């Protein structure tokens, strides 16, 4: 049982209908979304290309929700600050794509946003060891980054538990985000394992009623908080 943790649901707009993006965002706002997760892909670090500054800027002007920019791009340090200026309030960079992690995290914080580090499913937690004191949140990927609608990789559960233990033992103020394949079946398990920010794309925007889908996901976490 996890106690005293706030669980935030962060719909990923990657699975939204971009033609109706404004209405899609309004639906998840009504459903009680806490954060809007925006996946930025460059066709280099991951084999897909999504959206960048102009779209993020328009979204930020249209919603009150905090915007979580998940940068799946090479040389994230070159662009991270610009995402904050475009309106992101949380920015995560992949440890696999950023050799100058400390500098980049500092630049995100310096620009006024929360700084996160994202880990691919096969990247060991050990890669985080020296960076943890400088991060506000860790994004644990439970699919290989690049696409929505993939299947949850179950080894993420044990990774969450181990990360939770490390953060608690070191008494760090670091939140844990989980991203990839989250649905009604596994959301309880990831929350029980220590995740606090729950990203869900297809489970929300792939549903016929995204507002309802979001409420149902939250209800499924209640027994764990
Ligand atoms: C995948 C992205 C995810 C994705 C999640 O690379 O980082 O945020 O949108 O989508 P689902 O919930 O469908 O796996
Ligand atoms: Zn993401």
Tab-separated table of C-alpha atoms and ligand atoms in Angstrom:
chain	number	residue	atom	x	y	z
A	1	UNK	CA	0.000	0.000	0.000
A	2	UNK	CA	1.350	3.419	-1.000
A	3	UNK	CA	0.291	6.269	1.213
A	4	UNK	CA	0.588	10.015	1.148
A	5	UNK	CA	1.327	10.130	-2.549
A	6	UNK	CA	-0.624	12.242	-4.989
A	7	UNK	CA	-1.472	10.320	-8.125
A	8	UNK	CA	-1.534	12.453	-11.266
A	9	UNK	CA	-3.058	11.200	-14.492
A	10	UNK	CA	-1.302	12.572	-17.563
A	11	UNK	CA	-3.058	11.885	-20.870
A	12	UNK	CA	-0.643	11.629	-23.789
A	13	UNK	CA	-1.983	13.541	-26.774
A	14	UNK	CA	-0.032	11.272	-29.125
A	15	UNK	CA	-3.161	9.127	-29.483
A	16	UNK	CA	-5.508	12.115	-29.801
A	17	UNK	CA	-7.198	13.218	-33.010
A	18	UNK	CA	-4.984	16.188	-33.915
A	19	UNK	CA	-7.654	17.697	-36.110
A	20	UNK	CA	-9.850	18.007	-33.010
A	21	UNK	CA	-7.037	18.558	-30.533
A	22	UNK	CA	-8.741	21.410	-28.668
A	23	UNK	CA	-11.868	19.339	-28.017
A	24	UNK	CA	-9.808	16.304	-27.056
A	25	UNK	CA	-7.945	18.373	-24.457
A	26	UNK	CA	-11.185	19.831	-23.125
A	27	UNK	CA	-12.548	16.303	-22.683
A	28	UNK	CA	-9.618	15.189	-20.527
A	29	UNK	CA	-9.771	18.444	-18.572
A	30	UNK	CA	-13.415	17.639	-17.749
A	31	UNK	CA	-12.353	14.105	-16.837
A	32	UNK	CA	-9.924	15.484	-14.245
A	33	UNK	CA	-6.562	15.229	-15.985
A	34	UNK	CA	-3.752	16.696	-13.877
A	35	UNK	CA	-1.028	17.070	-16.492
A	36	UNK	CA	-0.907	17.032	-20.292
A	37	UNK	CA	1.825	14.753	-21.640
A	38	UNK	CA	3.308	15.861	-24.962
A	39	UNK	CA	5.576	13.443	-26.821
A	40	UNK	CA	8.261	15.126	-28.886
A	41	UNK	CA	10.032	12.802	-31.350
A	42	UNK	CA	12.728	13.626	-33.862
A	43	UNK	CA	12.948	10.626	-36.189
A	44	UNK	CA	16.524	10.137	-34.982
A	45	UNK	CA	16.518	9.042	-31.355
A	46	UNK	CA	13.241	7.220	-32.054
A	47	UNK	CA	11.822	5.998	-35.366
A	48	UNK	CA	8.931	8.452	-35.445
A	49	UNK	CA	8.406	12.205	-35.840
A	50	UNK	CA	5.708	14.086	-33.944
A	51	UNK	CA	5.432	17.707	-32.907
A	52	UNK	CA	7.600	20.586	-31.754
A	53	UNK	CA	7.594	24.162	-30.520
A	54	UNK	CA	4.718	25.772	-32.469
A	55	UNK	CA	2.164	23.121	-31.523
A	56	UNK	CA	3.312	22.977	-27.912
A	57	UNK	CA	3.069	26.760	-27.721
A	58	UNK	CA	-0.505	26.781	-29.007
A	59	UNK	CA	-1.511	24.056	-26.554
A	60	UNK	CA	0.091	25.923	-23.645
A	61	UNK	CA	-1.891	29.047	-24.500
A	62	UNK	CA	-5.134	27.068	-24.628
A	63	UNK	CA	-4.977	24.985	-21.440
A	64	UNK	CA	-4.417	25.586	-17.737
A	65	UNK	CA	-2.968	22.103	-17.314
A	66	UNK	CA	0.755	21.794	-16.668
A	67	UNK	CA	2.502	20.572	-19.824
A	68	UNK	CA	4.936	17.708	-19.558
A	69	UNK	CA	7.221	17.614	-22.600
A	70	UNK	CA	8.737	14.162	-23.048
A	71	UNK	CA	11.709	14.776	-25.321
A	72	UNK	CA	12.560	11.693	-27.361
A	73	UNK	CA	15.184	13.570	-29.323
A	74	UNK	CA	18.938	13.483	-29.763
A	75	UNK	CA	20.883	16.423	-28.354
A	76	UNK	CA	17.980	17.274	-26.053
A	77	UNK	CA	20.210	19.773	-24.253
A	78	UNK	CA	20.205	22.024	-27.300
A	79	UNK	CA	16.431	22.372	-27.197
A	80	UNK	CA	15.239	21.717	-23.640
A	81	UNK	CA	15.192	25.351	-22.537
A	82	UNK	CA	13.273	26.342	-25.660
A	83	UNK	CA	10.519	23.899	-24.701
A	84	UNK	CA	10.198	25.678	-21.362
A	85	UNK	CA	9.952	29.006	-23.147
A	86	UNK	CA	7.264	27.509	-25.411
A	87	UNK	CA	5.203	26.679	-22.317
A	88	UNK	CA	6.316	23.313	-20.924
A	89	UNK	CA	6.278	23.191	-17.120
A	90	UNK	CA	7.953	19.775	-16.983
A	91	UNK	CA	10.647	18.621	-19.399
A	92	UNK	CA	12.187	15.161	-19.472
A	93	UNK	CA	15.216	14.055	-21.457
A	94	UNK	CA	16.376	10.510	-22.142
A	95	UNK	CA	19.524	9.417	-20.352
A	96	UNK	CA	20.412	7.389	-23.488
A	97	UNK	CA	20.377	10.533	-25.639
A	98	UNK	CA	22.054	13.065	-23.391
A	99	UNK	CA	25.751	12.852	-22.478
A	100	UNK	CA	25.632	16.140	-20.535
A	101	UNK	CA	22.760	15.275	-18.272
A	102	UNK	CA	23.640	17.555	-15.359
A	103	UNK	CA	24.015	20.597	-17.573
A	104	UNK	CA	20.734	19.930	-19.326
A	105	UNK	CA	18.809	19.324	-16.097
A	106	UNK	CA	20.183	22.573	-14.701
A	107	UNK	CA	19.157	24.457	-17.818
A	108	UNK	CA	15.584	23.147	-17.532
A	109	UNK	CA	15.368	24.133	-13.857
A	110	UNK	CA	17.044	27.459	-14.572
A	111	UNK	CA	14.369	28.194	-17.153
A	112	UNK	CA	11.720	27.559	-14.489
A	113	UNK	CA	10.420	24.041	-15.201
A	114	UNK	CA	10.664	20.701	-13.441
A	115	UNK	CA	13.446	18.529	-14.832
A	116	UNK	CA	12.999	14.840	-15.524
A	117	UNK	CA	15.125	11.962	-16.737
A	118	UNK	CA	13.567	9.228	-18.874
A	119	UNK	CA	14.827	5.648	-19.053
A	120	UNK	CA	14.171	3.129	-21.819
A	121	UNK	CA	12.949	-0.320	-20.743
A	122	UNK	CA	16.424	-1.901	-21.079
A	123	UNK	CA	18.344	0.964	-19.450
A	124	UNK	CA	19.473	0.077	-15.921
A	125	UNK	CA	18.563	2.283	-12.970
A	126	UNK	CA	22.284	2.541	-12.239
A	127	UNK	CA	22.560	5.114	-15.046
A	128	UNK	CA	20.621	7.484	-12.830
A	129	UNK	CA	22.714	7.165	-9.728
A	130	UNK	CA	24.694	10.405	-9.967
A	131	UNK	CA	21.879	12.385	-11.551
A	132	UNK	CA	19.124	11.613	-9.026
A	133	UNK	CA	19.843	14.523	-6.659
A	134	UNK	CA	19.324	16.933	-9.559
A	135	UNK	CA	16.068	15.587	-10.943
A	136	UNK	CA	12.485	16.403	-10.037
A	137	UNK	CA	11.070	13.242	-11.598
A	138	UNK	CA	12.111	10.030	-13.281
A	139	UNK	CA	10.133	8.760	-16.260
A	140	UNK	CA	10.220	4.965	-16.431
A	141	UNK	CA	9.346	3.759	-19.925
A	142	UNK	CA	7.226	0.620	-19.973
A	143	UNK	CA	7.348	0.394	-23.785
A	144	UNK	CA	10.130	1.251	-26.201
A	145	UNK	CA	9.648	4.916	-27.010
A	146	UNK	CA	8.340	5.913	-30.409
A	147	UNK	CA	4.703	4.907	-30.659
A	148	UNK	CA	1.444	4.863	-28.780
A	149	UNK	CA	-0.653	1.747	-28.387
A	150	UNK	CA	2.158	-0.717	-27.604
A	151	UNK	CA	1.987	-3.469	-25.050
A	152	UNK	CA	3.147	-2.856	-21.472
A	153	UNK	CA	6.485	-4.551	-20.667
A	154	UNK	CA	5.905	-6.186	-17.252
A	155	UNK	CA	9.519	-5.904	-16.022
A	156	UNK	CA	8.714	-2.209	-15.489
A	157	UNK	CA	6.901	-3.153	-12.270
A	158	UNK	CA	10.020	-4.419	-10.547
A	159	UNK	CA	11.990	-1.457	-11.889
A	160	UNK	CA	9.445	0.902	-10.315
A	161	UNK	CA	9.720	-0.906	-6.973
A	162	UNK	CA	13.515	-0.700	-6.996
A	163	UNK	CA	13.474	2.961	-7.982
A	164	UNK	CA	10.915	3.741	-5.259
A	165	UNK	CA	13.188	2.073	-2.704
A	166	UNK	CA	16.275	4.023	-3.858
A	167	UNK	CA	14.417	7.356	-3.749
A	168	UNK	CA	12.946	6.623	-0.315
A	169	UNK	CA	16.243	5.385	1.127
A	170	UNK	CA	18.079	8.459	-0.119
A	171	UNK	CA	15.174	10.644	1.087
A	172	UNK	CA	15.014	12.430	-2.238
A	173	UNK	CA	12.153	14.592	-3.385
A	174	UNK	CA	11.818	12.851	-6.739
A	175	UNK	CA	8.535	11.726	-8.276
A	176	UNK	CA	8.149	8.656	-10.475
A	177	UNK	CA	6.335	8.755	-13.802
A	178	UNK	CA	5.368	5.677	-15.819
A	179	UNK	CA	4.756	5.800	-19.555
A	180	UNK	CA	3.672	3.155	-22.030
A	181	UNK	CA	0.878	0.615	-22.318
A	182	UNK	CA	-0.980	1.744	-19.204
A	183	UNK	CA	-4.589	0.607	-19.052
A	184	UNK	CA	-7.280	-0.405	-16.563
A	185	UNK	CA	-5.616	-3.802	-16.112
A	186	UNK	CA	-2.201	-2.594	-14.965
A	187	UNK	CA	-2.705	0.897	-13.523
A	188	UNK	CA	-3.281	-0.456	-10.000
A	189	UNK	CA	-0.045	-2.447	-10.163
A	190	UNK	CA	2.118	0.472	-11.300
A	191	UNK	CA	0.693	2.721	-8.587
A	192	UNK	CA	1.262	0.016	-5.972
A	193	UNK	CA	4.860	-0.299	-7.212
A	194	UNK	CA	5.492	3.404	-6.651
A	195	UNK	CA	4.477	5.364	-9.758
A	196	UNK	CA	2.838	8.731	-9.068
A	197	UNK	CA	2.443	10.286	-12.501
A	198	UNK	CA	0.600	7.951	-14.834
A	199	UNK	CA	0.804	8.605	-18.570
A	200	UNK	CA	-1.868	7.019	-20.742
A	201	UNK	CA	-2.416	7.626	-24.441
A	202	UNK	CA	-4.449	5.005	-26.272
A	203	UNK	CA	-6.329	3.946	-23.115
A	204	UNK	CA	-7.765	7.479	-23.006
A	205	UNK	CA	-7.840	8.910	-26.534
A	206	UNK	CA	-8.422	5.524	-28.152
A	207	UNK	CA	-11.602	5.127	-26.097
A	208	UNK	CA	-14.977	6.256	-27.442
A	209	UNK	CA	-15.334	8.618	-24.457
A	210	UNK	CA	-11.930	9.978	-23.309
A	211	UNK	CA	-13.484	11.854	-20.367
A	212	UNK	CA	-15.021	8.662	-19.004
A	213	UNK	CA	-11.899	6.606	-19.763
A	214	UNK	CA	-9.836	9.011	-17.680
A	215	UNK	CA	-12.268	8.831	-14.749
A	216	UNK	CA	-12.192	5.049	-14.871
A	217	UNK	CA	-8.394	5.002	-14.820
A	218	UNK	CA	-8.372	7.259	-11.782
A	219	UNK	CA	-10.991	5.149	-10.015
A	220	UNK	CA	-8.800	2.116	-10.573
A	221	UNK	CA	-5.971	3.813	-8.618
A	222	UNK	CA	-8.051	4.787	-5.600
A	223	UNK	CA	-7.544	1.587	-3.655
A	224	UNK	CA	-3.765	2.135	-3.784
A	225	UNK	CA	-3.509	5.714	-2.497
B	1	LIG	C1	5.670	6.441	-26.377
B	1	LIG	C2	5.227	7.698	-25.678
B	1	LIG	C3	4.033	7.539	-24.829
B	1	LIG	C4	2.798	7.092	-25.573
B	1	LIG	C5	1.964	6.313	-24.604
B	1	LIG	O1	6.913	6.661	-26.936
B	1	LIG	O2	6.256	8.175	-24.835
B	1	LIG	O3	3.765	8.704	-24.080
B	1	LIG	O4	2.026	8.128	-26.092
B	1	LIG	O5	0.898	5.782	-25.299
B	1	LIG	P1	0.176	4.470	-24.776
B	1	LIG	O6	-0.442	4.831	-23.454
B	1	LIG	O7	-0.832	4.197	-25.842
B	1	LIG	O8	1.204	3.403	-24.652
B	2	LIG	ZN1	5.699	9.845	-23.475
